[in-house]
Amino acid sequence: LGVSARDLDEALPSPQVAGMVGAQHYWALHAHPVAILGYLAVLEGEPPDEAFFIEAGHRSGLPPEAFNTLRYHARVDREHWRDLAGLADALPLSPRHQALVGLSILHTCEGMGSAIQRVLDQPLSGAPAL
């Protein structure tokens, strides 16, 4: 993609990602660790099929390797989602816990959307948008 591993290592994480992940740390420490379930639900839940990423590679003209991680997660995240849903169903969640998980889900969706938009707004060459 025109970005070296060194450039990625030296780039500062985006404020959008820092805010999204930092909120999970804050809620886990100051409200309840169950907040992380909301974050994981967004990351692991209902990924597109692997075929979607194969087609995206063809349409974009990017090398297939650029989509390796996304294709991998398309295969394994459905099982992760089942495990996570089973865990959430087995936990004795109070209404406060449920609200915290919901807040985490919404915040994570907002953060992911902002982070993805930041990447889309960047040209393919130049400084990486992490």
Coordinates of C-alpha atoms in Angstrom, one line a residue:
L1 CA 0.0 0.0 0.0
G2 CA 3.0 2.2 -0.1
V3 CA 3.5 2.5 3.7
S4 CA 6.5 0.8 5.3
A5 CA 6.3 -1.2 8.5
R6 CA 8.6 1.4 10.0
D7 CA 6.3 4.2 9.1
L8 CA 3.4 2.4 10.8
D9 CA 5.5 1.7 13.9
E10 CA 6.5 5.4 14.2
A11 CA 3.0 6.9 13.4
L12 CA 1.0 8.1 16.3
P13 CA -2.3 6.4 16.8
S14 CA -5.3 8.4 15.7
P15 CA -7.3 10.4 18.2
Q16 CA -10.4 8.5 17.1
V17 CA -8.9 5.1 17.9
A18 CA -7.4 6.4 21.2
G19 CA -10.8 7.7 22.2
M20 CA -12.6 4.6 21.3
V21 CA -10.2 2.2 23.1
G22 CA -9.4 4.6 25.9
A23 CA -13.1 4.8 26.9
Q24 CA -13.1 1.0 27.3
H25 CA -10.2 1.2 29.7
Y26 CA -11.9 3.9 31.6
W27 CA -15.2 2.2 31.9
A28 CA -13.6 -1.2 32.8
L29 CA -11.6 0.5 35.7
H30 CA -14.2 3.0 36.9
A31 CA -17.6 1.4 36.1
H32 CA -17.3 -2.3 35.5
P33 CA -15.1 -4.6 33.3
V34 CA -18.3 -5.9 31.6
A35 CA -18.1 -2.7 29.4
I36 CA -15.5 -4.5 27.3
L37 CA -18.2 -6.9 26.1
G38 CA -19.8 -4.0 24.1
Y39 CA -16.5 -3.2 22.4
L40 CA -15.9 -6.9 21.6
A41 CA -19.4 -7.3 20.3
V42 CA -18.7 -4.6 17.7
L43 CA -15.3 -6.0 16.7
E44 CA -16.4 -9.6 16.6
G45 CA -20.0 -9.5 15.6
E46 CA -21.4 -10.1 12.1
P47 CA -18.4 -9.5 9.9
P48 CA -18.9 -9.4 6.1
D49 CA -18.4 -12.7 4.3
E50 CA -14.9 -13.4 3.0
A51 CA -16.2 -12.9 -0.5
F52 CA -16.9 -9.3 0.2
F53 CA -13.2 -8.6 0.9
I54 CA -12.1 -10.6 -2.1
E55 CA -14.4 -8.4 -4.3
A56 CA -13.2 -5.3 -2.5
G57 CA -9.7 -6.2 -3.5
H58 CA -10.6 -6.6 -7.1
R59 CA -12.5 -3.3 -7.2
S60 CA -9.8 -1.4 -5.5
G61 CA -6.9 -2.7 -7.5
L62 CA -5.0 -3.3 -4.2
P63 CA -3.0 -6.5 -3.8
P64 CA -4.9 -9.4 -2.3
E65 CA -2.4 -9.4 0.7
A66 CA -3.8 -6.0 1.7
F67 CA -7.0 -7.8 2.7
N68 CA -5.5 -10.8 4.5
T69 CA -6.4 -9.7 8.0
L70 CA -10.0 -8.8 7.0
R71 CA -10.5 -12.1 5.2
Y72 CA -9.1 -14.0 8.2
H73 CA -11.5 -12.2 10.6
A74 CA -14.4 -12.8 8.2
R75 CA -13.7 -16.6 8.7
V76 CA -13.1 -16.7 12.5
D77 CA -15.2 -13.9 14.0
R78 CA -18.5 -15.6 13.6
E79 CA -17.3 -18.3 16.0
H80 CA -15.9 -15.6 18.3
W81 CA -19.3 -13.9 18.2
R82 CA -21.1 -17.1 19.3
D83 CA -18.6 -17.5 22.2
L84 CA -19.1 -13.9 23.2
A85 CA -22.9 -14.1 23.0
G86 CA -22.9 -17.3 25.1
L87 CA -20.7 -15.6 27.7
A88 CA -23.0 -12.5 27.8
D89 CA -26.1 -14.7 28.2
A90 CA -24.5 -16.6 31.1
L91 CA -23.5 -13.5 33.0
P92 CA -25.8 -12.2 35.7
L93 CA -26.0 -8.7 34.2
S94 CA -27.8 -6.0 36.1
P95 CA -29.7 -3.3 34.3
R96 CA -26.7 -1.0 35.0
H97 CA -24.3 -3.6 33.4
Q98 CA -26.6 -3.9 30.4
A99 CA -26.7 -0.1 30.0
L100 CA -22.9 0.0 30.2
V101 CA -22.5 -2.7 27.5
G102 CA -25.0 -0.8 25.3
L103 CA -23.1 2.5 25.9
S104 CA -19.9 0.7 25.0
I105 CA -21.4 -0.7 21.8
L106 CA -22.7 2.8 20.7
H107 CA -19.4 4.5 21.5
T108 CA -17.4 1.8 19.7
C109 CA -19.6 2.1 16.6
E110 CA -19.1 5.9 16.6
G111 CA -15.4 5.5 17.1
M112 CA -15.1 2.9 14.3
G113 CA -17.0 5.1 12.0
S114 CA -14.8 8.1 12.7
A115 CA -11.6 6.1 12.4
I116 CA -12.7 4.6 9.1
Q117 CA -13.7 8.0 7.7
R118 CA -10.3 9.3 8.7
V119 CA -8.6 6.6 6.7
L120 CA -11.0 7.1 3.7
D121 CA -10.2 10.8 3.7
Q122 CA -6.4 10.1 3.4
P123 CA -4.7 9.5 0.0
L124 CA -3.2 6.0 -0.3
S125 CA 0.4 7.5 -0.3
G126 CA 1.8 9.6 2.5
A127 CA 1.6 9.4 6.2
P128 CA -0.4 6.4 7.5
A129 CA -3.8 7.2 9.1
L130 CA -3.9 4.8 12.1

